[in-house]
mmCIF file of C-alpha atoms in Angstrom:
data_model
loop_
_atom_site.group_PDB
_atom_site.id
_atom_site.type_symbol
_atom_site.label_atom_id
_atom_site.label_comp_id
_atom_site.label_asym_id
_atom_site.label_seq_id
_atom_site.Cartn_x
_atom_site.Cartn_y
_atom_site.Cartn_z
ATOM 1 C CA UNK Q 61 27.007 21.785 3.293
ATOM 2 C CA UNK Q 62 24.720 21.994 0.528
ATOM 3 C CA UNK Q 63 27.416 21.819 -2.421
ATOM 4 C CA UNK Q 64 27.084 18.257 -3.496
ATOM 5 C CA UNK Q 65 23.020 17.489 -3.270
ATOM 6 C CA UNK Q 66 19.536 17.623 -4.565
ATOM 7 C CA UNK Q 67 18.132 17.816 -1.584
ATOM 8 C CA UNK Q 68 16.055 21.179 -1.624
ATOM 9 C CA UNK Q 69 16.239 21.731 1.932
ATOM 10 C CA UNK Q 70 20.253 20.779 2.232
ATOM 11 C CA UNK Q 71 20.902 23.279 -0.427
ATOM 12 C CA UNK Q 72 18.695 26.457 1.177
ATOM 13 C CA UNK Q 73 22.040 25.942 3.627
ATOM 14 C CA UNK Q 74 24.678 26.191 1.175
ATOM 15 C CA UNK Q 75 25.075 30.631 0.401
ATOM 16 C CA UNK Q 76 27.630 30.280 -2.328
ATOM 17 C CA UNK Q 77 26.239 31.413 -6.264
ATOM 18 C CA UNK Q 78 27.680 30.182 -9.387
ATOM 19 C CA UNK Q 79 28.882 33.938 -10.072
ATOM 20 C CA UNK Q 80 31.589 33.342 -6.963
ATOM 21 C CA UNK Q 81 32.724 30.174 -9.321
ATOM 22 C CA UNK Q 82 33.280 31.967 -11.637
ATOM 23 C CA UNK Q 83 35.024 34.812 -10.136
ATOM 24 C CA UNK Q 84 37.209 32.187 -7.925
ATOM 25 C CA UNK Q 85 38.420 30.794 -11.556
ATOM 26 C CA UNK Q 86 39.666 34.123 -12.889
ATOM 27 C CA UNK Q 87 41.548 34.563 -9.697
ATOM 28 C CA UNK Q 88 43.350 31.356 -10.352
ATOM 29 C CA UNK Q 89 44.109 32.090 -14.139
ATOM 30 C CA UNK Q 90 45.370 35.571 -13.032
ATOM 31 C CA UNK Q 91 47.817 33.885 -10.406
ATOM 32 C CA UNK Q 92 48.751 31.685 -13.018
ATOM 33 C CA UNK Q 93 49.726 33.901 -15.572
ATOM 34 C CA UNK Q 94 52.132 36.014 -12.422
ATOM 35 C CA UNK Q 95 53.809 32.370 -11.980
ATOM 36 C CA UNK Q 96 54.003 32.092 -15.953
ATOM 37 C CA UNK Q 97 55.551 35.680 -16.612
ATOM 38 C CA UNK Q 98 57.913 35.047 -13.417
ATOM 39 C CA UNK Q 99 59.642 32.335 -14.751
ATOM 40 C CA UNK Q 100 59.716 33.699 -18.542
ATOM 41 C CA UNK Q 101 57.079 31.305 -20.088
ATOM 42 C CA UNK Q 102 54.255 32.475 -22.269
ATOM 43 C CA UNK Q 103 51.868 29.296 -22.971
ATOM 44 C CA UNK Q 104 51.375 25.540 -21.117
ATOM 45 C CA UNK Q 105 52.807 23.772 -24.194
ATOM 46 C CA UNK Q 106 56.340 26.002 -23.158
ATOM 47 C CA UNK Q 107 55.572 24.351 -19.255
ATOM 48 C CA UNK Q 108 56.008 20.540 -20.520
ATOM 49 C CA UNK Q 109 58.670 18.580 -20.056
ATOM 50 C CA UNK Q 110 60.723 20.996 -17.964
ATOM 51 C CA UNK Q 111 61.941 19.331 -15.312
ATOM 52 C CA UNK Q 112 64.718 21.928 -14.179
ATOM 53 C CA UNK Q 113 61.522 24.371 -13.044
ATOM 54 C CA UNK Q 114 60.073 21.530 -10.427
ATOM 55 C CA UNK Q 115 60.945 22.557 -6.712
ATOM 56 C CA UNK Q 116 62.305 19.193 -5.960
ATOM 57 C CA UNK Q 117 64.136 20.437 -2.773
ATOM 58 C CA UNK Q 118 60.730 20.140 -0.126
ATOM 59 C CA UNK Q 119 59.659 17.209 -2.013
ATOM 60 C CA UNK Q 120 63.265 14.881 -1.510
ATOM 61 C CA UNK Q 121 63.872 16.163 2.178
ATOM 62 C CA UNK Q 122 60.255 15.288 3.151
ATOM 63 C CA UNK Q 123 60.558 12.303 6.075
ATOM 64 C CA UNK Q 124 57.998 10.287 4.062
ATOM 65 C CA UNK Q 125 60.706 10.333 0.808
ATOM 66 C CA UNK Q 126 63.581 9.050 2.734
ATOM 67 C CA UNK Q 127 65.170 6.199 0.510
ATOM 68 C CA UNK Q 128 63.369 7.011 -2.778
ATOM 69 C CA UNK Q 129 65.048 7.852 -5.895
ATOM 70 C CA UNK Q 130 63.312 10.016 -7.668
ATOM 71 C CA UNK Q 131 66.159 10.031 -10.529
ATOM 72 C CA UNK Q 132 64.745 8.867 -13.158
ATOM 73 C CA UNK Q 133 61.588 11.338 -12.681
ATOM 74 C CA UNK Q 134 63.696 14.767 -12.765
ATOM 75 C CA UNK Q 135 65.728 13.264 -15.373
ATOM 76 C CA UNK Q 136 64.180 15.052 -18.831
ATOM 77 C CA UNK Q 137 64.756 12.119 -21.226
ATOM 78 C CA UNK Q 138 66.736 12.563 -24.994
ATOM 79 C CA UNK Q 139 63.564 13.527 -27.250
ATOM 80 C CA UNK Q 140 64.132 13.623 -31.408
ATOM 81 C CA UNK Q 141 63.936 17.111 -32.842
ATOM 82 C CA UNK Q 142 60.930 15.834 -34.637
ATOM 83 C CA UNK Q 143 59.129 14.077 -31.685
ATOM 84 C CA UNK Q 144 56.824 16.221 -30.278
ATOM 85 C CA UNK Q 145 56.701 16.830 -26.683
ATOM 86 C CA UNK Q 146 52.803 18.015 -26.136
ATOM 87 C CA UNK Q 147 49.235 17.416 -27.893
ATOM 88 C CA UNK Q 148 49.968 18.689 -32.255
ATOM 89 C CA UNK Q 149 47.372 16.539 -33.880
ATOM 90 C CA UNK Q 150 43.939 15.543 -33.197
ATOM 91 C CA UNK Q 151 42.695 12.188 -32.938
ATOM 92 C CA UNK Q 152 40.688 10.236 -35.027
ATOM 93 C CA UNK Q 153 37.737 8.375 -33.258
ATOM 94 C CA UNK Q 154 35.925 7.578 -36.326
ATOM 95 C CA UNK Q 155 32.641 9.061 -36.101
ATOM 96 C CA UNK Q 156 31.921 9.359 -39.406
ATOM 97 C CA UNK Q 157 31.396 5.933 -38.921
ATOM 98 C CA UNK Q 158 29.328 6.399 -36.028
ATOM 99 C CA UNK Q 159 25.536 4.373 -36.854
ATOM 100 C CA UNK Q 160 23.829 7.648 -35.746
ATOM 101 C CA UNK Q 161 24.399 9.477 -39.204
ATOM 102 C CA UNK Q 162 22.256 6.639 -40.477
ATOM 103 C CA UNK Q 163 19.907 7.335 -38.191
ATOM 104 C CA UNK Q 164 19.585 11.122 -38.045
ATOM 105 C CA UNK Q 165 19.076 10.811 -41.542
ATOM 106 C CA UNK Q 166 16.282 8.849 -41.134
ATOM 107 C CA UNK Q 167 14.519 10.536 -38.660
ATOM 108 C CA UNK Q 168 14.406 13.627 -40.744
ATOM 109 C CA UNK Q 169 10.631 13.406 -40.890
ATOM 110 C CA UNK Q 170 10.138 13.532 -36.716
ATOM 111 C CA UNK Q 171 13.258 16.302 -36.411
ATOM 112 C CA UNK Q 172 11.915 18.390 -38.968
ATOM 113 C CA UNK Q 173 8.023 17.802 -38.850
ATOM 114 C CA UNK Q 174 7.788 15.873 -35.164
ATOM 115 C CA UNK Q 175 5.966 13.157 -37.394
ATOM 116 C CA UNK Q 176 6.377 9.543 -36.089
ATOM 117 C CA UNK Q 177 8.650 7.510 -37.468
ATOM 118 C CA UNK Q 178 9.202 3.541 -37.363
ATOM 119 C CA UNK Q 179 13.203 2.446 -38.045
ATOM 120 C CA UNK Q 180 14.467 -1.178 -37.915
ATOM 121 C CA UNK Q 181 17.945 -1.960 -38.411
ATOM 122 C CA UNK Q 182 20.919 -4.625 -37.036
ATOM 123 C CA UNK Q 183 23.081 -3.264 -34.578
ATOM 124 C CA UNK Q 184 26.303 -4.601 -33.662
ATOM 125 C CA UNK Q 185 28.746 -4.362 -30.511
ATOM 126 C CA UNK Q 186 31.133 -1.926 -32.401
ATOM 127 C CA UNK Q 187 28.065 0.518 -32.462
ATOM 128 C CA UNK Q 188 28.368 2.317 -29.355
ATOM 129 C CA UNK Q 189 26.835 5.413 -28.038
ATOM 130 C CA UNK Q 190 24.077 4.441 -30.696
ATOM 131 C CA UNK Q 191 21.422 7.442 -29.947
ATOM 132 C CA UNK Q 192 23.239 9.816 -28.824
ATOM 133 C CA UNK Q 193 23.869 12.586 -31.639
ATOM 134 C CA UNK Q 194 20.483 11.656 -32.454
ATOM 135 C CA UNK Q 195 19.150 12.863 -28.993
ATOM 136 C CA UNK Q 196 21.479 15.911 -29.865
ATOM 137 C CA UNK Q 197 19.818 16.674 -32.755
ATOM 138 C CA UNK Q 198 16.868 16.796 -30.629
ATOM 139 C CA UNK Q 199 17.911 19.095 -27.721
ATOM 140 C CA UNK Q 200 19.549 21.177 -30.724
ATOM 141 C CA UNK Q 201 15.821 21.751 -31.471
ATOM 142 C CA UNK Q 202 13.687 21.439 -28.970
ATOM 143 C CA UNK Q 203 15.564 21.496 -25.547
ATOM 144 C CA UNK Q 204 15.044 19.090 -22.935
ATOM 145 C CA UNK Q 205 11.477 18.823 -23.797
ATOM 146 C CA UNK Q 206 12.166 16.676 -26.212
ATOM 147 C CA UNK Q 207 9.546 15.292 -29.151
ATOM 148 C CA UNK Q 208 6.259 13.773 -28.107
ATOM 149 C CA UNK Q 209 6.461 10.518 -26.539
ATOM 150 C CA UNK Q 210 7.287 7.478 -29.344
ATOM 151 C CA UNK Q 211 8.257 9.873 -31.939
ATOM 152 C CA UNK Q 212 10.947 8.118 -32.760
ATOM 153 C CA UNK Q 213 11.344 3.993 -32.754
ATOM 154 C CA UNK Q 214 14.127 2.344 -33.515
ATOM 155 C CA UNK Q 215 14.397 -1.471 -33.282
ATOM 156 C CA UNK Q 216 17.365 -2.849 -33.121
ATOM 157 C CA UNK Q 217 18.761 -6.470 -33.622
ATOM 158 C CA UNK Q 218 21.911 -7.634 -32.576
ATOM 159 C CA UNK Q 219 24.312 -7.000 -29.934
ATOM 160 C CA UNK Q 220 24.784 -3.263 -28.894
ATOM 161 C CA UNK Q 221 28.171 -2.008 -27.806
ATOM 162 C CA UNK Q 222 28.913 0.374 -24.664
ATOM 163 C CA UNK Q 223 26.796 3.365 -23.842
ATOM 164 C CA UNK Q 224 23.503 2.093 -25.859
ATOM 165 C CA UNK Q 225 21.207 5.148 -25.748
ATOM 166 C CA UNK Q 226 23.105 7.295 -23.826
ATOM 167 C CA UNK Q 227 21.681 10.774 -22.436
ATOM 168 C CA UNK Q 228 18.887 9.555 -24.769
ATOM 169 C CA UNK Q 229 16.252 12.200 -25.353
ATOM 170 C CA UNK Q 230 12.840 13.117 -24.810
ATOM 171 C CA UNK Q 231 10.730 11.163 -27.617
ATOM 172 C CA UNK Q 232 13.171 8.477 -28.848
ATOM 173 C CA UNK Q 233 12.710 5.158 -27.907
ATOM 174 C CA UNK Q 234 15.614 2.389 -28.570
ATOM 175 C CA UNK Q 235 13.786 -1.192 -28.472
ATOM 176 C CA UNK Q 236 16.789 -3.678 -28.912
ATOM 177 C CA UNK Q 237 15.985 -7.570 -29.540
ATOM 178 C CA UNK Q 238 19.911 -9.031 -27.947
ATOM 179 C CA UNK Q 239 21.887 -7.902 -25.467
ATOM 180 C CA UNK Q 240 23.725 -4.701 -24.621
ATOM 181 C CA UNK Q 241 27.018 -4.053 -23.331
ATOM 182 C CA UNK Q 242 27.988 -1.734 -20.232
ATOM 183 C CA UNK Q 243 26.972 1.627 -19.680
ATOM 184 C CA UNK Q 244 23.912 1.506 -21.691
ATOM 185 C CA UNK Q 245 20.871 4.428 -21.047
ATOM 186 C CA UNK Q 246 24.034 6.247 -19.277
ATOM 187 C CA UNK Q 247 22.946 9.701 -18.560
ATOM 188 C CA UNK Q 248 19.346 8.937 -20.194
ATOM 189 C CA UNK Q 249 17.401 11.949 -20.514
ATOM 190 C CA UNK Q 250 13.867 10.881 -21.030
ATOM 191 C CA UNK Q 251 14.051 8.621 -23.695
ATOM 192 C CA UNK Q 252 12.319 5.027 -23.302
ATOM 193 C CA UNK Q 253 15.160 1.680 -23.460
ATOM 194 C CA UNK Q 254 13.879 -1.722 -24.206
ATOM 195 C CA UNK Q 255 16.067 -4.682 -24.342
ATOM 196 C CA UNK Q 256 14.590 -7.980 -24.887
ATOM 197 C CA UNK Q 257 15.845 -11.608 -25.470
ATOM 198 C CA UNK Q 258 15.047 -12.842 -29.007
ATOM 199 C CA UNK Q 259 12.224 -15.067 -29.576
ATOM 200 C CA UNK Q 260 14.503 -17.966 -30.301
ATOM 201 C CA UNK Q 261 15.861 -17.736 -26.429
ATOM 202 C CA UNK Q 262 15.305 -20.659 -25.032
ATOM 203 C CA UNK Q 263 16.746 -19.482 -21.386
ATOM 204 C CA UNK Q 264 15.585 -17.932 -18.455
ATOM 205 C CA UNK Q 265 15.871 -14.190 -18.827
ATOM 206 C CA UNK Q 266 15.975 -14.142 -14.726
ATOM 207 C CA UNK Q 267 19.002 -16.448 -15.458
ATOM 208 C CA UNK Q 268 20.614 -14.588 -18.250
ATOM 209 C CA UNK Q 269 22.255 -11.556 -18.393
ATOM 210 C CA UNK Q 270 21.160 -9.683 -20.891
ATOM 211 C CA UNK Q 271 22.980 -6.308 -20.164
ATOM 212 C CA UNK Q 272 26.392 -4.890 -18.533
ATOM 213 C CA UNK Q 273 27.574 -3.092 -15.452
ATOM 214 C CA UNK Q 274 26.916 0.435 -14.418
ATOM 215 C CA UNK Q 275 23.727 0.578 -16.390
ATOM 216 C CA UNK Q 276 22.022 3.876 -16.383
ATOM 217 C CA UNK Q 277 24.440 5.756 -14.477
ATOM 218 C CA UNK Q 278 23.854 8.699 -13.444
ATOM 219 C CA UNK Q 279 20.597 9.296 -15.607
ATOM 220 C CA UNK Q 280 18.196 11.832 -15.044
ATOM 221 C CA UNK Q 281 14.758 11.109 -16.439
ATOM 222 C CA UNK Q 282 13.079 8.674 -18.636
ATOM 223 C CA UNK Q 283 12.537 4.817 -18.570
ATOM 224 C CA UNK Q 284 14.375 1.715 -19.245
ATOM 225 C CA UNK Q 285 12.371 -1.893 -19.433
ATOM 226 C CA UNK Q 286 15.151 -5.492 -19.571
ATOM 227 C CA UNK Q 287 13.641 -8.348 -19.608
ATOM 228 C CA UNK Q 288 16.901 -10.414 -18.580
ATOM 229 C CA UNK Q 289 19.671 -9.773 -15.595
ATOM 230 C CA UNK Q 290 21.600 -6.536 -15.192
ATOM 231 C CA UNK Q 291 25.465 -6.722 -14.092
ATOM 232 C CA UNK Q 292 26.824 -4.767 -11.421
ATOM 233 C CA UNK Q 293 26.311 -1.331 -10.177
ATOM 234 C CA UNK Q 294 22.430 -1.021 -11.929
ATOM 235 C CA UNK Q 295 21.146 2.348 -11.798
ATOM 236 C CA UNK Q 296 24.512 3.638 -9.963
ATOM 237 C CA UNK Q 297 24.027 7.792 -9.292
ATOM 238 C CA UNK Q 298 20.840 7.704 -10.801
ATOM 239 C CA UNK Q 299 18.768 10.964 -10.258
ATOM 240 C CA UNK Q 300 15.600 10.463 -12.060
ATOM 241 C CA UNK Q 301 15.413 7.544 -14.236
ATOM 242 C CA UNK Q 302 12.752 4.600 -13.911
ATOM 243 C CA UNK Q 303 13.758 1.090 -14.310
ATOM 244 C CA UNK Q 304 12.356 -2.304 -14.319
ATOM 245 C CA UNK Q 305 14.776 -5.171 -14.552
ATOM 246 C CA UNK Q 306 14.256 -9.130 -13.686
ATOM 247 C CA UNK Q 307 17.404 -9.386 -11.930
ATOM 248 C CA UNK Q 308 20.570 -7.447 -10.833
ATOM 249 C CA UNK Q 309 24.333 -7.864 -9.513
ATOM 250 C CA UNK Q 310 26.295 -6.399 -6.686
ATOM 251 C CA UNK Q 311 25.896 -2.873 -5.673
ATOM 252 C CA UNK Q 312 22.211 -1.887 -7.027
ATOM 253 C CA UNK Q 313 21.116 1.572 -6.893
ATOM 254 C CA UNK Q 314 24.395 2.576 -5.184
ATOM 255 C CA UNK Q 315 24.465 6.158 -4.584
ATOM 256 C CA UNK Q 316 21.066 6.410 -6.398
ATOM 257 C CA UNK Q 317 19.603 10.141 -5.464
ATOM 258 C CA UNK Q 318 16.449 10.139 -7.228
ATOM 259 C CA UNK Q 319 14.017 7.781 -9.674
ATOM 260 C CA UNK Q 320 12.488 4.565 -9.318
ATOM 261 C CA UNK Q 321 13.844 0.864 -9.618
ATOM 262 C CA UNK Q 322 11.836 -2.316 -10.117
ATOM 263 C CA UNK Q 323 13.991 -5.493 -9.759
ATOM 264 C CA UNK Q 324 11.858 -8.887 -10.327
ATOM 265 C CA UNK Q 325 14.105 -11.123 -9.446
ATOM 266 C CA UNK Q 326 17.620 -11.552 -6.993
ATOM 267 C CA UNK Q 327 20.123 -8.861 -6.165
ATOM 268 C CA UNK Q 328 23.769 -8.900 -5.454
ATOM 269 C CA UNK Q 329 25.317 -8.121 -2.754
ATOM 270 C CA UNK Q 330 25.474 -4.602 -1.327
ATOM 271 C CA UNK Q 331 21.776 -3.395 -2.555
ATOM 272 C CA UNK Q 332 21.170 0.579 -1.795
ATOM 273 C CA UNK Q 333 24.714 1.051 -0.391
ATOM 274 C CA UNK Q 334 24.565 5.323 -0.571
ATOM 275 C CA UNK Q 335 21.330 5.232 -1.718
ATOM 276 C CA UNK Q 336 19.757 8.962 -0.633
ATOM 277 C CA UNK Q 337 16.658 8.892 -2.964
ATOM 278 C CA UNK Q 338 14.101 7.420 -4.889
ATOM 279 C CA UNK Q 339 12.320 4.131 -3.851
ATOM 280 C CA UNK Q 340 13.081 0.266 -4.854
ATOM 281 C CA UNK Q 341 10.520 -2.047 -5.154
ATOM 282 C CA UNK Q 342 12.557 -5.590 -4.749
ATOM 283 C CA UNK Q 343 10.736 -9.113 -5.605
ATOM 284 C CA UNK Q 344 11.369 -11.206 -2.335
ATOM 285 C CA UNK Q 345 9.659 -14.693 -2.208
ATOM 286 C CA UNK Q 346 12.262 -16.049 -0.416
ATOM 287 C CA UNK Q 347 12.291 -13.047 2.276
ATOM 288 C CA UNK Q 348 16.096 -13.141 1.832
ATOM 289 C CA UNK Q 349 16.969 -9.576 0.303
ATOM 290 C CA UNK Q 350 17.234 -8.300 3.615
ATOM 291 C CA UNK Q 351 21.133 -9.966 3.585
ATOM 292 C CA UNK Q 352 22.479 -8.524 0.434
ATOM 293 C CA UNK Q 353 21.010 -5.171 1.612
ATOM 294 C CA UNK Q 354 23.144 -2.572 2.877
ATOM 295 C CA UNK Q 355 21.034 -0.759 5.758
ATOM 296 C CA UNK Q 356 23.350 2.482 6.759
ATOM 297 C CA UNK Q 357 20.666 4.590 4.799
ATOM 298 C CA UNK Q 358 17.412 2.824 3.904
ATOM 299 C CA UNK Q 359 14.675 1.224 5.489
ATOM 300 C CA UNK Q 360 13.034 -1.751 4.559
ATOM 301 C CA UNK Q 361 9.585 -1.665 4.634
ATOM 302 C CA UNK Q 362 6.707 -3.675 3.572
ATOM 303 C CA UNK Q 363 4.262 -2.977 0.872
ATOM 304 C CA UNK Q 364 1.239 -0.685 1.854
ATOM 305 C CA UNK Q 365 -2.099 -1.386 1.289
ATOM 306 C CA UNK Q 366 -3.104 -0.581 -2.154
ATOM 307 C CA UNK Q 367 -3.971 3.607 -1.937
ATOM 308 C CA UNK Q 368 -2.390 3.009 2.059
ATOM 309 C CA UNK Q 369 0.402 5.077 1.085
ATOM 310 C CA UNK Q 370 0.511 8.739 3.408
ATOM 311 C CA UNK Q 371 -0.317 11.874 1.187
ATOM 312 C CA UNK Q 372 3.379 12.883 2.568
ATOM 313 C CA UNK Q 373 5.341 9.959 1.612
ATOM 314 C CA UNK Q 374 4.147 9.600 -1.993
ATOM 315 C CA UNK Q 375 6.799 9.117 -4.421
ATOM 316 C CA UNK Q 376 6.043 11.728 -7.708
ATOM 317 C CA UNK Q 377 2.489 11.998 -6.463
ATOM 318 C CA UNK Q 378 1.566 8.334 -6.499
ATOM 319 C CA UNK Q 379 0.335 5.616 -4.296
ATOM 320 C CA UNK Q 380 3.057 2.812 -3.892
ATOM 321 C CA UNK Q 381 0.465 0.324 -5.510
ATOM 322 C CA UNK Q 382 -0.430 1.846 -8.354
ATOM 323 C CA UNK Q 383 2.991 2.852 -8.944
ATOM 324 C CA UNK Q 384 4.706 -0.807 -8.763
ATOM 325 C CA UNK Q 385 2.058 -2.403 -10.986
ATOM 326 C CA UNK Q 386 2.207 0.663 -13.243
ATOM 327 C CA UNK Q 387 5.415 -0.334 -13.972
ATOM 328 C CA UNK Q 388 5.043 -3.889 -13.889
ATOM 329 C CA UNK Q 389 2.443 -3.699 -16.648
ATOM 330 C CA UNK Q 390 4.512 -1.823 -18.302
ATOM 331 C CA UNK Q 391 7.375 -4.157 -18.632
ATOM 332 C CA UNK Q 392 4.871 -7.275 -19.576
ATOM 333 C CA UNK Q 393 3.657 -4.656 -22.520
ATOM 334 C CA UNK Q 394 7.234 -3.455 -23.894
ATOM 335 C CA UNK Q 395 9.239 -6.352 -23.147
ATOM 336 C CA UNK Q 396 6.340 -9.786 -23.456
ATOM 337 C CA UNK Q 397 8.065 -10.804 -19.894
ATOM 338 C CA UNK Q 398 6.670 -14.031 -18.556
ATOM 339 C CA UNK Q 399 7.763 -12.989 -14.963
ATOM 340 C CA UNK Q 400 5.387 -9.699 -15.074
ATOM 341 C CA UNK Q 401 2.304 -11.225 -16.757
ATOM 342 C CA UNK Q 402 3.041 -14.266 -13.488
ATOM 343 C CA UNK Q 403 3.527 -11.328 -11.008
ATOM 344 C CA UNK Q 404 0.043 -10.012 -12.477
ATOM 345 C CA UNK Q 405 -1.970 -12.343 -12.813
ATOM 346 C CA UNK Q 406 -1.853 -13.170 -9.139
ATOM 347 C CA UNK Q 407 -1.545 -9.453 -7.879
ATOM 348 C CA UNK Q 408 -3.216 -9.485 -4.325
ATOM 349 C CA UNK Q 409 -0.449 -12.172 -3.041
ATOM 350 C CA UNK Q 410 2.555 -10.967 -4.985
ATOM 351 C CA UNK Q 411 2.377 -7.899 -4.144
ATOM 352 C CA UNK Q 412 3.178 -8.796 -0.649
ATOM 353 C CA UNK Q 413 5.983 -10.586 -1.747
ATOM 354 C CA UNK Q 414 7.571 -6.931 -2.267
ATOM 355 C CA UNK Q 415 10.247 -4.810 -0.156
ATOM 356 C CA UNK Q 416 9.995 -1.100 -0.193
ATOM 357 C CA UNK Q 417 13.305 0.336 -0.434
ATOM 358 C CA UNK Q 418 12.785 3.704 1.406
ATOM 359 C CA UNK Q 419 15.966 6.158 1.746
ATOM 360 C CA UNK Q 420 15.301 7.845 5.092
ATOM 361 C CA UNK Q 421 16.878 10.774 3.787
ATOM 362 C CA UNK Q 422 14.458 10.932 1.089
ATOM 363 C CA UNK Q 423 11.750 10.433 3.860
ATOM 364 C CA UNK Q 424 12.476 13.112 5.664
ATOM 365 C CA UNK Q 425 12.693 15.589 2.359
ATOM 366 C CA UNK Q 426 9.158 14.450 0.983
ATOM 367 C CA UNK Q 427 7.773 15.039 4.744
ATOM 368 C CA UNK Q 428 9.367 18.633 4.659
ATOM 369 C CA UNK Q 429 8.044 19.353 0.836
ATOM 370 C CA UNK Q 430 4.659 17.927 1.888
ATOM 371 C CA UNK Q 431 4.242 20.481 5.092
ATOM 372 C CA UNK Q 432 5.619 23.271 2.890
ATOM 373 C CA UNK Q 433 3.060 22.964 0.114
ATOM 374 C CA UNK Q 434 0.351 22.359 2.444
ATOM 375 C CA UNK Q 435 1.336 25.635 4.572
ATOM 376 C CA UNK Q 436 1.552 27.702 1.090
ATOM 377 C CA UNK Q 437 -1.821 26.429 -0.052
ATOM 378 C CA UNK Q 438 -3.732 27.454 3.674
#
């Protein structure tokens, strides 16, 4: 208990340290090396390929083998002199072609002197991981702290390959004007995402998809704004990214541990499935999101009264209202969304028109951290 979670009061159970890891590892290499000298090898690459040292014996007479021929496994196939048989050469995955040189060289100024800079360039969907030895060059530097918010801003126009802005840091914000492939903000690290239609759009974004599946996976701070539909598994593991999107497919927020998500228009299927932390603020006019939620570990609740939200329950200190139209505002500013500014403009009744997505896990931990502080503080 305790091993997989960041839930404070799950893990005060768990009486393992990292040092017994550690230690547990060197027993394993020093077992390994008594097989090794038993059987007269020296190194792994003298391990592969040799079939005649598998103990095929248990394996064969096992009930669950009867009538399999494992021949053609056990049989070490005719190899070339001059094939190799294990890993000689590295592999090329062209990243001196990667667009971040480009942009690390740029950005100079706000690496060097934390000055702002302003960067617009086409991007295209053989670009991927575009921000991402950037943000290294940053937590080289400065750590997980990052730059100053809006250091760096990079517009982008085009279509973005996989991982857009992934494990993007602290200070760097990616605004692209397109679309974006899967995986993008994957691992995001405080950085700010934008992805907007193009002006010339003539769709609805809540009808368009504008990025892939599995966006933002497993991120753990910073913010991501898309004004157009997200694929499948949106926000997937994430631990402490914010999100506002106008529509998403099956599986949102699965396994989600910690953040916040905004969706302004219709889910998939499967909404919150594993879902442990962090709220959801879900768009409802219809009052049909209750079907494509998956209840085994949320509750649905209504809005609260603007400032209504319990000292106790307060998601990173705020009140539920301010919170959602925090966010909402934000979106209409970084990403000119129609829906927001309509969602705005008529606050008092749309807010209503929202569904709390409360983990009651998470309940249950902010209760807990609430009564602890208070108790410290008397």
């Amino acid at each position: 208990v305790g091993v997989a979670t960041q839930d404070p009061v799950l893990r005060r159970r768990f009486s393992g340290q990292p040092e017994y890891v550690v230690n547990y590892f060197f027993f394993v290499a020093e077992e390994v090396r008594e097989i090794m000298a038993r059987i007269g090898v020296r190194k792994f690459d003298q391990l592969i390929g040799r079939m005649d040292l598998l103990d095929m014996k248990n394996g064969i007479e096992h009930w669950k083998a009867q009538g399999l021929d494992f021949f053609r496994i056990f049989q070490k196939p005719a190899v070339p002199p001059d094939v190799a048989v294990h890993n000689c050469e590295k592999q090329d995955h062209g990243l001196e072609r990667a667009l971040d040189h480009q942009l690390i060289k740029l950005a100079q100024p706000a690496l060097e002197q934390r000055e702002k800079i302003r960067i617009d360039l086409p991007i295209r969907n053989v670009n991927r991981t575009v921000g991402t030895m950037l943000s290294g060059k940053v937590a080289q530097k400065y750590g997980h702290a990052g730059l100053p918010d809006d250091t760096v801003h990079i517009t982008f126009t085009g279509s973005a390959g996989q991982s857009f802005g992934a494990f993007l840091a602290r200070g760097i914000t990616l605004e692209l004007i397109g679309d974006a492939n899967d995986y993008t903000g994957k691992g995001l690290s405080g950085g700010r995402i934008i992805v907007r239609p193009h002006a010339e759009f003539r769709g609805d974004p809540q009808e368009n998809i504008i990025i892939g599946n599995t966006v933002m996976y497993g991120a753990i701070d910073g913010e991501a704004y898309f004004r157009g539909v997200a694929g499948e598994r949106f926000l997937v593991r994430n631990s402490g990214g914010t999100a506002v999107v106008e529509g998403v497919g099956d599986h949102g927020c699965e396994y989600m541990t910690g953040g916040s998500c905004v969706v302004l228009g219709a889910t998939g299927r499967n909404f919150a499935a594993g879902m442990s932390g962090g709220i959801a603020y879900v768009y409802d006019p219809g009052r049909t999101f209750k079907e494509r939620c998956n209840p085994a570990m949320v509750d649905l609740e209504p809005m609260p009264a603007p400032g209504q939200t319990p000292p106790e329950l307060r998601h990173r200190g705020e009140d539920d209202d301010t919170l959602l139209k925090r966010l909402i505002e934000n979106h209409a500013k970084f990403t000119g969304s129609d829906a927001a500014k309509a969602i705005l403009a008529n606050w008092q009744v749309s807010r209503s028109l929202f569904v709390k997505v409360f983990p009651r896990e998470y309940r249950r931990a902010l209760k807990e951290l609430y009564l602890k502080r208070t108790s410290q503080a008397a």
